[in-house]
Coordinates of C-alpha atoms in Angstrom, one line a residue:
M1 CA 29.7 -18.2 -88.3
Y2 CA 32.0 -19.7 -85.6
L3 CA 33.6 -22.0 -88.2
E4 CA 35.7 -19.2 -89.6
Y5 CA 36.3 -17.6 -86.2
F6 CA 37.9 -20.8 -84.8
G7 CA 39.5 -21.9 -88.1
L8 CA 37.3 -25.0 -88.4
D9 CA 36.6 -26.9 -91.7
K10 CA 33.2 -28.2 -90.5
L11 CA 31.0 -28.4 -87.4
P12 CA 32.8 -30.5 -84.8
F13 CA 29.9 -31.2 -82.5
T14 CA 26.9 -32.3 -84.5
I15 CA 24.8 -35.1 -83.1
S16 CA 24.6 -37.0 -86.3
P17 CA 26.3 -40.4 -86.3
D18 CA 29.2 -39.5 -88.5
P19 CA 31.8 -42.3 -88.5
D20 CA 34.5 -39.8 -89.5
F21 CA 34.3 -38.4 -86.0
L22 CA 34.4 -41.7 -84.2
Y23 CA 36.5 -41.3 -81.1
P24 CA 38.6 -44.5 -80.4
S25 CA 38.2 -44.7 -76.6
P26 CA 39.1 -48.0 -75.1
G27 CA 35.4 -48.9 -74.8
H28 CA 34.6 -47.9 -78.4
Q29 CA 37.6 -49.8 -79.7
E30 CA 36.5 -52.9 -77.9
A31 CA 32.9 -52.5 -79.1
L32 CA 34.1 -52.0 -82.7
A33 CA 36.3 -55.1 -82.3
H34 CA 33.2 -57.1 -81.2
L35 CA 31.2 -55.7 -84.2
S36 CA 34.1 -56.5 -86.5
Y37 CA 33.5 -60.1 -85.6
A38 CA 30.7 -59.8 -88.1
L39 CA 33.2 -59.5 -90.9
T40 CA 34.5 -63.0 -90.2
D41 CA 33.0 -66.3 -91.3
Q42 CA 32.0 -67.1 -87.7
G43 CA 29.8 -64.0 -87.1
G44 CA 26.4 -65.5 -86.3
L45 CA 24.6 -63.2 -83.9
I46 CA 26.2 -60.2 -82.2
C47 CA 24.7 -57.9 -79.6
L48 CA 25.8 -54.3 -78.8
T49 CA 24.0 -52.4 -76.0
G50 CA 24.6 -49.0 -74.4
E51 CA 22.7 -46.1 -72.9
V52 CA 21.1 -43.5 -75.1
G53 CA 23.7 -41.2 -76.8
T54 CA 26.8 -43.4 -76.1
G55 CA 27.6 -43.8 -79.8
K56 CA 26.1 -47.1 -80.7
T57 CA 24.7 -45.9 -84.1
T58 CA 28.1 -44.2 -84.9
L59 CA 29.8 -47.5 -84.3
C60 CA 27.3 -49.3 -86.6
R61 CA 28.0 -46.8 -89.3
A62 CA 31.7 -47.3 -88.9
L63 CA 31.2 -51.1 -89.2
M64 CA 29.1 -50.7 -92.3
E65 CA 31.7 -48.4 -93.9
S66 CA 34.4 -51.0 -93.3
V67 CA 32.5 -53.8 -95.0
P68 CA 34.6 -54.9 -98.0
E69 CA 33.4 -54.2 -101.5
G70 CA 31.3 -57.0 -102.8
D71 CA 29.8 -57.9 -99.4
H72 CA 26.2 -56.9 -98.6
V73 CA 24.7 -54.9 -95.7
A74 CA 21.1 -54.5 -94.6
Y75 CA 20.3 -51.8 -92.0
I76 CA 17.0 -51.9 -90.2
F77 CA 16.4 -48.6 -88.3
N78 CA 12.7 -49.2 -87.5
P79 CA 12.1 -52.2 -85.2
Q80 CA 8.3 -51.6 -85.1
L81 CA 7.6 -54.0 -87.9
S82 CA 5.7 -57.2 -88.4
P83 CA 7.7 -60.4 -89.2
I84 CA 6.9 -60.2 -92.9
E85 CA 7.7 -56.5 -93.0
L86 CA 11.1 -57.2 -91.4
M87 CA 11.9 -59.8 -94.0
Q88 CA 10.7 -57.5 -96.8
S89 CA 13.0 -54.7 -95.5
I90 CA 16.0 -57.1 -95.5
C91 CA 15.1 -58.1 -99.1
D92 CA 14.9 -54.4 -100.1
D93 CA 18.3 -53.5 -98.6
L94 CA 20.0 -56.6 -100.1
G95 CA 18.3 -56.2 -103.5
V96 CA 16.5 -59.5 -103.2
E97 CA 13.4 -59.8 -105.4
Y98 CA 10.1 -61.1 -104.1
Q99 CA 6.4 -60.9 -104.9
R100 CA 4.6 -58.1 -103.1
D101 CA 1.8 -60.5 -102.2
A102 CA 4.2 -63.2 -101.1
T103 CA 3.7 -65.0 -97.8
L104 CA 6.2 -64.9 -94.9
K105 CA 7.3 -68.4 -95.9
E106 CA 7.9 -67.3 -99.5
V107 CA 9.9 -64.2 -98.6
Y108 CA 12.0 -66.3 -96.1
A109 CA 12.7 -68.8 -99.0
A110 CA 13.7 -65.9 -101.3
I111 CA 16.2 -64.6 -98.7
N112 CA 17.6 -68.1 -98.2
Q113 CA 18.1 -68.6 -101.9
A114 CA 19.8 -65.2 -102.2
L115 CA 22.1 -66.0 -99.3
V116 CA 23.1 -69.3 -100.9
E117 CA 24.0 -67.4 -104.1
F118 CA 26.0 -64.8 -102.2
Y119 CA 27.8 -67.6 -100.3
G120 CA 28.7 -69.2 -103.6
K121 CA 30.4 -66.0 -104.7
H122 CA 32.2 -65.7 -101.3
Q123 CA 30.2 -62.6 -100.4
R124 CA 29.3 -62.0 -96.8
V125 CA 25.9 -60.7 -95.7
I126 CA 25.4 -58.6 -92.6
C127 CA 22.1 -57.4 -91.2
V128 CA 22.2 -54.6 -88.5
I129 CA 19.0 -54.0 -86.5
D130 CA 19.1 -50.7 -84.6
E131 CA 16.9 -49.9 -81.6
A132 CA 16.3 -53.6 -81.0
Q133 CA 15.1 -53.1 -77.5
S134 CA 11.7 -52.0 -79.0
M135 CA 11.3 -55.2 -80.9
P136 CA 8.3 -57.4 -79.8
A137 CA 8.9 -61.0 -78.9
A138 CA 7.4 -62.3 -82.1
L139 CA 9.8 -60.2 -84.2
L140 CA 12.8 -61.4 -82.1
E141 CA 11.6 -65.0 -82.8
Q142 CA 11.8 -64.2 -86.5
V143 CA 15.4 -63.0 -85.9
R144 CA 16.2 -66.3 -84.3
L145 CA 14.8 -68.1 -87.4
L146 CA 17.2 -66.1 -89.5
T147 CA 20.1 -67.5 -87.6
N148 CA 19.1 -70.9 -88.9
L149 CA 20.2 -69.9 -92.4
E150 CA 23.5 -71.8 -92.7
T151 CA 25.5 -74.4 -94.5
H152 CA 27.0 -77.4 -92.8
R153 CA 30.0 -75.3 -91.8
E154 CA 29.2 -71.6 -91.8
K155 CA 26.4 -69.1 -91.2
L156 CA 25.0 -67.5 -94.3
L157 CA 24.0 -64.3 -92.5
T158 CA 25.5 -62.4 -89.6
L159 CA 23.0 -60.5 -87.5
V160 CA 23.9 -57.5 -85.3
L161 CA 21.4 -56.4 -82.6
V162 CA 21.9 -52.9 -81.3
G163 CA 19.9 -51.4 -78.5
Q164 CA 19.6 -49.8 -75.1
P165 CA 20.2 -51.6 -71.8
E166 CA 16.6 -52.9 -71.9
L167 CA 17.7 -55.2 -74.7
R168 CA 19.8 -57.2 -72.3
E169 CA 16.9 -57.6 -69.9
L170 CA 14.6 -58.5 -72.8
L171 CA 17.0 -61.3 -74.0
K172 CA 16.9 -62.8 -70.5
R173 CA 13.2 -63.8 -70.9
H174 CA 12.6 -67.5 -70.7
D175 CA 10.7 -67.5 -74.0
L176 CA 13.8 -65.9 -75.8
R177 CA 16.4 -68.2 -74.3
Q178 CA 17.0 -69.9 -77.7
L179 CA 17.9 -66.5 -79.2
N180 CA 20.0 -65.5 -76.3
Q181 CA 22.0 -68.7 -76.4
R182 CA 22.9 -68.0 -80.1
I183 CA 24.7 -64.7 -79.4
T184 CA 28.3 -65.3 -80.2
A185 CA 29.6 -61.9 -79.1
R186 CA 28.1 -59.2 -76.9
Y187 CA 29.4 -55.9 -75.6
H188 CA 27.9 -53.1 -73.4
L189 CA 29.1 -49.6 -74.2
N190 CA 29.7 -47.4 -71.1
F191 CA 29.9 -43.6 -70.6
L192 CA 33.2 -41.7 -71.0
N193 CA 35.2 -40.8 -67.9
Q194 CA 36.6 -37.3 -67.4
S195 CA 39.9 -37.9 -69.1
E196 CA 38.2 -39.6 -72.0
T197 CA 35.8 -36.7 -72.3
A198 CA 38.7 -34.3 -72.7
E199 CA 40.3 -36.5 -75.3
Y200 CA 36.9 -36.9 -77.0
I201 CA 36.4 -33.1 -77.3
E202 CA 39.9 -32.6 -78.6
H203 CA 39.6 -35.5 -81.1
R204 CA 36.4 -34.0 -82.6
L205 CA 38.1 -30.5 -82.9
V206 CA 41.1 -32.1 -84.7
C207 CA 38.7 -33.9 -87.1
A208 CA 37.0 -30.6 -87.8
G209 CA 40.4 -28.9 -88.7
S210 CA 41.3 -27.2 -85.4
E211 CA 44.9 -27.0 -84.3
L212 CA 44.1 -25.9 -80.8
M213 CA 42.2 -27.3 -77.8
L214 CA 39.3 -24.7 -77.5
F215 CA 38.1 -25.8 -74.1
D216 CA 40.0 -25.1 -70.9
P217 CA 40.3 -27.9 -68.2
N218 CA 37.7 -26.4 -65.9
A219 CA 35.2 -26.2 -68.8
V220 CA 35.8 -29.8 -69.7
A221 CA 35.3 -30.9 -66.1
T222 CA 32.1 -29.0 -65.9
I223 CA 30.8 -30.4 -69.2
W224 CA 31.7 -33.9 -68.1
R225 CA 29.8 -33.7 -64.8
A226 CA 26.7 -32.3 -66.5
S227 CA 26.7 -34.8 -69.4
E228 CA 27.8 -37.7 -67.2
G229 CA 30.1 -38.7 -70.0
T230 CA 27.3 -39.1 -72.6
P231 CA 28.8 -38.3 -76.1
R232 CA 25.6 -37.0 -77.5
L233 CA 25.1 -34.5 -74.6
I234 CA 28.8 -33.5 -74.8
N235 CA 28.3 -32.6 -78.4
S236 CA 25.2 -30.5 -77.8
I237 CA 26.8 -28.6 -74.9
C238 CA 30.1 -28.1 -76.7
D239 CA 28.4 -26.8 -79.8
R240 CA 26.4 -24.3 -77.7
A241 CA 29.6 -23.4 -75.8
L242 CA 31.6 -22.6 -79.0
L243 CA 28.7 -20.4 -80.1
G244 CA 28.9 -18.6 -76.7
A245 CA 32.6 -18.1 -77.0
Y246 CA 32.2 -16.7 -80.5
A247 CA 29.4 -14.3 -79.3
T248 CA 31.6 -12.9 -76.5
G249 CA 34.8 -12.6 -78.6
K250 CA 36.7 -15.3 -76.7
R251 CA 39.1 -17.7 -78.3
A252 CA 38.4 -20.6 -75.9
V253 CA 35.5 -21.9 -73.8
D254 CA 36.0 -21.2 -70.1
Q255 CA 34.0 -22.6 -67.2
T256 CA 31.5 -19.7 -67.2
I257 CA 30.6 -20.2 -70.8
A258 CA 30.4 -24.0 -70.3
R259 CA 27.9 -23.5 -67.5
Q260 CA 25.7 -21.2 -69.5
A261 CA 25.8 -23.7 -72.4
I262 CA 24.7 -26.5 -70.0
I263 CA 21.8 -24.4 -68.8
E264 CA 20.7 -23.7 -72.3
V265 CA 20.9 -27.4 -73.4
L266 CA 19.8 -29.2 -70.3
G267 CA 17.8 -26.6 -68.4
S268 CA 18.3 -24.4 -65.4
D269 CA 18.3 -27.4 -63.0
A270 CA 21.3 -28.9 -64.7
D271 CA 23.9 -26.7 -63.0
D272 CA 22.4 -24.9 -60.0
Q273 CA 25.8 -23.3 -59.2
A274 CA 26.0 -21.8 -62.7
A275 CA 22.4 -20.6 -62.5
A276 CA 23.1 -18.9 -59.2
Q277 CA 26.2 -17.2 -60.7
I278 CA 24.2 -15.8 -63.6
E279 CA 21.5 -14.5 -61.2
D280 CA 24.2 -12.7 -59.3
G281 CA 25.3 -11.0 -62.4
K282 CA 28.7 -12.6 -62.7
T283 CA 28.2 -13.6 -66.3
K284 CA 25.8 -10.9 -67.6
H285 CA 28.5 -9.4 -69.8
S286 CA 29.1 -12.8 -71.6
W287 CA 25.5 -13.2 -72.9
V288 CA 24.0 -9.8 -73.5
L289 CA 26.0 -9.7 -76.7
R290 CA 24.3 -12.7 -78.1
S291 CA 21.7 -10.5 -79.8
L292 CA 24.6 -9.0 -81.8
L293 CA 25.0 -12.4 -83.6
M294 CA 21.4 -13.6 -84.3
L295 CA 22.2 -13.9 -88.0
T296 CA 25.2 -16.1 -87.2
V297 CA 23.0 -18.3 -85.0
F298 CA 20.6 -18.8 -87.9
A299 CA 23.5 -19.6 -90.2
L300 CA 24.6 -22.3 -87.8
V301 CA 21.1 -23.7 -87.6
A302 CA 20.8 -23.8 -91.4
L303 CA 24.1 -25.7 -91.6
V304 CA 22.8 -28.5 -89.4
G305 CA 19.5 -28.7 -91.2
W306 CA 17.2 -27.4 -88.4
C307 CA 15.4 -24.1 -88.8
G308 CA 13.2 -24.4 -85.7
Y309 CA 15.6 -22.4 -83.6
P310 CA 13.7 -20.3 -81.1
L311 CA 14.6 -16.6 -80.6
L312 CA 16.4 -16.1 -77.3
S313 CA 14.1 -14.5 -74.8
G314 CA 15.1 -11.4 -72.9
F315 CA 17.0 -9.7 -75.7
P316 CA 15.8 -6.9 -78.0
S317 CA 14.7 -7.8 -81.5
V318 CA 12.8 -6.2 -84.3
G319 CA 10.1 -7.8 -86.4
L320 CA 10.6 -8.0 -90.1
D321 CA 8.3 -6.3 -92.5
R322 CA 7.9 -9.0 -95.1
A323 CA 7.0 -6.4 -97.7
D324 CA 10.4 -4.7 -97.2
P325 CA 12.9 -6.9 -95.2
I326 CA 16.0 -5.3 -96.8
A327 CA 15.2 -1.9 -95.4
V328 CA 14.8 -3.4 -91.9
I329 CA 18.1 -5.3 -92.0
N330 CA 20.0 -2.3 -93.2
A331 CA 18.4 0.0 -90.6
Q332 CA 19.3 -2.4 -87.8
T333 CA 22.9 -3.0 -88.9
Q334 CA 24.0 0.6 -89.4
E335 CA 25.7 0.6 -86.0
G336 CA 27.1 -2.9 -86.3
E337 CA 24.1 -4.5 -84.6
A338 CA 22.1 -7.4 -86.2
R339 CA 19.0 -7.8 -84.1
V340 CA 16.9 -9.2 -86.8
S341 CA 14.1 -11.7 -86.1
C342 CA 11.2 -13.2 -88.0
R343 CA 8.2 -12.4 -85.9
A344 CA 5.9 -12.3 -88.9
V345 CA 3.5 -15.2 -88.9
D346 CA 5.0 -18.4 -90.4
V347 CA 8.1 -16.6 -91.7
R348 CA 11.6 -17.8 -90.8
C349 CA 15.0 -16.3 -91.4
V350 CA 17.4 -18.8 -92.8
T351 CA 21.0 -17.6 -93.3
V352 CA 22.7 -19.6 -96.0
D353 CA 25.9 -19.6 -98.1
W354 CA 24.3 -20.7 -101.4
D355 CA 25.4 -19.5 -104.8
L356 CA 23.1 -17.1 -106.7
Q357 CA 21.7 -19.8 -109.0
E358 CA 20.4 -21.8 -106.0
L359 CA 18.9 -18.7 -104.5
V360 CA 17.0 -17.9 -107.7
R361 CA 15.9 -21.5 -108.0
V362 CA 14.1 -21.8 -104.7
K363 CA 11.8 -18.9 -105.5
Q364 CA 11.8 -17.4 -102.0
P365 CA 12.2 -13.8 -100.9
V366 CA 16.0 -13.4 -100.4
A367 CA 18.4 -10.7 -99.1
L368 CA 22.0 -10.7 -100.4
K369 CA 24.9 -9.3 -98.4
V370 CA 27.4 -7.4 -100.5
V371 CA 30.9 -6.1 -100.0
G372 CA 30.6 -3.2 -97.6
G373 CA 27.8 -4.8 -95.4
D374 CA 24.7 -3.7 -97.2
W375 CA 21.9 -6.0 -98.1
Y376 CA 19.9 -6.2 -101.4
S377 CA 17.1 -8.2 -102.8
L378 CA 17.7 -10.4 -105.8
D379 CA 15.9 -7.8 -108.0
E380 CA 18.1 -5.0 -106.8
Y381 CA 21.4 -6.9 -106.7
Q382 CA 24.1 -5.9 -109.2
S383 CA 27.5 -7.2 -107.9
G384 CA 29.7 -7.8 -104.9
Y385 CA 27.8 -10.8 -103.4
T386 CA 29.8 -12.0 -100.4
G387 CA 28.3 -15.5 -100.3
E388 CA 26.0 -14.7 -97.3
A389 CA 22.3 -14.5 -97.9
M390 CA 19.1 -14.6 -95.8
I391 CA 16.0 -16.4 -97.0
F392 CA 12.6 -15.3 -95.7
W393 CA 11.0 -18.7 -95.8
T394 CA 7.4 -19.7 -95.2
P395 CA 7.6 -23.5 -94.5
P396 CA 4.7 -25.8 -95.2
T397 CA 2.2 -26.6 -92.5
G398 CA 3.5 -29.1 -90.0
Y399 CA 7.2 -28.4 -90.4
S400 CA 9.2 -27.7 -87.3
S401 CA 12.6 -29.3 -87.9
A402 CA 14.5 -31.6 -90.2
V403 CA 13.0 -35.1 -90.4
K404 CA 15.1 -38.3 -90.8
P405 CA 14.1 -41.7 -92.0
G406 CA 12.3 -43.6 -89.2
E407 CA 10.9 -40.4 -87.6
S408 CA 7.4 -39.1 -87.6
A409 CA 6.3 -35.5 -88.3
P410 CA 3.1 -33.8 -89.5
V411 CA 5.0 -32.4 -92.5
I412 CA 5.4 -35.9 -93.9
R413 CA 1.8 -35.7 -95.1
W414 CA 2.7 -32.7 -97.3
I415 CA 5.9 -34.4 -98.5
R416 CA 3.8 -37.5 -99.6
T417 CA 1.5 -35.2 -101.6
Q418 CA 4.3 -33.3 -103.3
L419 CA 6.1 -36.6 -104.3
D420 CA 2.9 -38.4 -105.1
A421 CA 4.0 -41.0 -102.6
N422 CA 0.6 -41.5 -100.8
W423 CA -0.3 -45.0 -99.7
N424 CA -3.2 -46.9 -101.2
Q425 CA -5.9 -46.6 -98.6
D426 CA -6.6 -50.3 -98.8
W427 CA -3.0 -51.2 -97.7
T428 CA -2.7 -52.4 -94.2
S429 CA -0.1 -54.1 -92.1
I430 CA -0.5 -57.1 -89.8
G431 CA 1.2 -56.6 -86.5
P432 CA 2.9 -59.4 -84.5
S433 CA -0.3 -60.1 -82.6
G434 CA -2.2 -60.6 -85.7
V435 CA -4.1 -57.3 -85.4
Q436 CA -4.7 -55.2 -88.5
V437 CA -2.8 -51.9 -88.2
T438 CA -3.4 -48.8 -90.3
M439 CA -0.4 -47.2 -91.8
D440 CA 0.7 -43.9 -90.1
P441 CA 0.8 -41.2 -92.8
E442 CA 3.2 -39.1 -90.7
F443 CA 5.8 -41.8 -90.5
Y444 CA 8.9 -41.4 -92.7
D445 CA 9.1 -45.0 -94.0
P446 CA 11.6 -46.6 -96.4
L447 CA 9.3 -46.2 -99.5
L448 CA 9.0 -42.5 -98.9
E449 CA 12.8 -42.4 -98.2
R450 CA 13.4 -43.8 -101.6
A451 CA 11.2 -41.2 -103.2
V452 CA 12.9 -38.4 -101.4
A453 CA 16.4 -39.6 -102.4
E454 CA 15.2 -39.8 -106.1
F455 CA 14.0 -36.2 -105.9
Q456 CA 17.2 -35.0 -104.3
I457 CA 19.2 -36.6 -107.1
E458 CA 16.9 -35.2 -109.7
V459 CA 17.3 -31.6 -108.6
G460 CA 21.1 -31.9 -107.9
L461 CA 21.0 -32.1 -104.1
K462 CA 23.0 -34.5 -101.9
A463 CA 20.8 -37.6 -101.6
D464 CA 21.1 -37.7 -97.8
R465 CA 17.3 -38.5 -97.5
I466 CA 16.9 -35.9 -94.8
I467 CA 13.9 -33.7 -95.2
G468 CA 15.4 -30.3 -94.3
P469 CA 14.8 -26.7 -95.4
K470 CA 16.7 -27.0 -98.7
T471 CA 14.9 -30.1 -99.9
I472 CA 11.5 -28.5 -98.9
M473 CA 12.3 -25.2 -100.6
Y474 CA 13.1 -27.1 -103.8
L475 CA 9.8 -29.0 -103.5
Q476 CA 7.9 -25.7 -103.0
A477 CA 9.6 -24.3 -106.1
R478 CA 8.0 -27.0 -108.2
D479 CA 4.5 -25.6 -107.5

């Protein structure tokens, strides 16, 4: 794993919106200052916009973490709701009770009553609505009505609309002028410039425990040009570049490695010059050795919760015999080479650092690495476990990668069955236009999110609500 190789405590370039990694660029500081206006008694309605991947959600998470104890936050991550569903979601996040068959008017009244009670206790209430550019006009009108909840002097609720640049255009519509006029603070988040990109990369490395800048200036300039200063793309490229540096035994990312990482993340058209150099053979020596570290790649993938990593084409690999995977691994590592792949149908290699108790509990075929480099099955293992293991996992039908709340995936059907969280077939939702809409069984909704979190707590996992390999393996083990 490249964490140990570079002396890192944790992965520095994940694309999850972790507020611990928030880089305080001038733009992000100003944006956070605008959001922090929500923590005053004059909040009202705040609007934050920015292109995809610029860090809007990370800023929102930072805001929510800074909310004083005793105050309340509602976070709406799915804007494709009907007006009553929006109100119900706010109630759920704030712990406001309401009848399940209540009308929109009744739910609105319940929220108003709760806000008055919170106000009497000097407790602020903040509602953050992410991806607001996807909200239909009828739902935005409901947001406007929420801004009417106030005393003679102060607002009872602060609303934060977060979205892509399309949100700004949407709010300019004539029929939404009342909502637009009520925005008390707005800010548009721009991309990072080249110097900010260098500082951003260094900042994330420091947060991950590094004492060195692991990217040379030419590599940073190349990454900045390819990503156009988009933090999410910078993360993806830098993560791949560190893996490349590790695979080639280098202690820092140079321009050649950065260009190859760009091609792998963004495609061959992203850096024509880099692609030409590779075709000329100038970087062949840097990437042939990646086959040596396939197990490390799978370890990294397991850490970030995604086991859909495709095998790199063009490099030798050997299929695993599921009946005797240990013999294959040992045979292929005798000369220090690990060219293991899972080409057996529906079988994936997942390298993990779990303890023995967890490995036994998931009830999957497992290979344990012991001191000296040999691998043993759980049945054959006696002592000397190094903490590195490989699980030969058959995921359920429909699983391709980790699923987060608000996303859709075929495996959600299986999850619903396992947790007995299927919808009543008579349940329907009324869309903003009044048309009856059938629930999507593959959508990871808040009700299922709650069931997943309860299961994770029950089995002793971190209740992160992400449906990844570990959660699924624990579900499979219940059968």
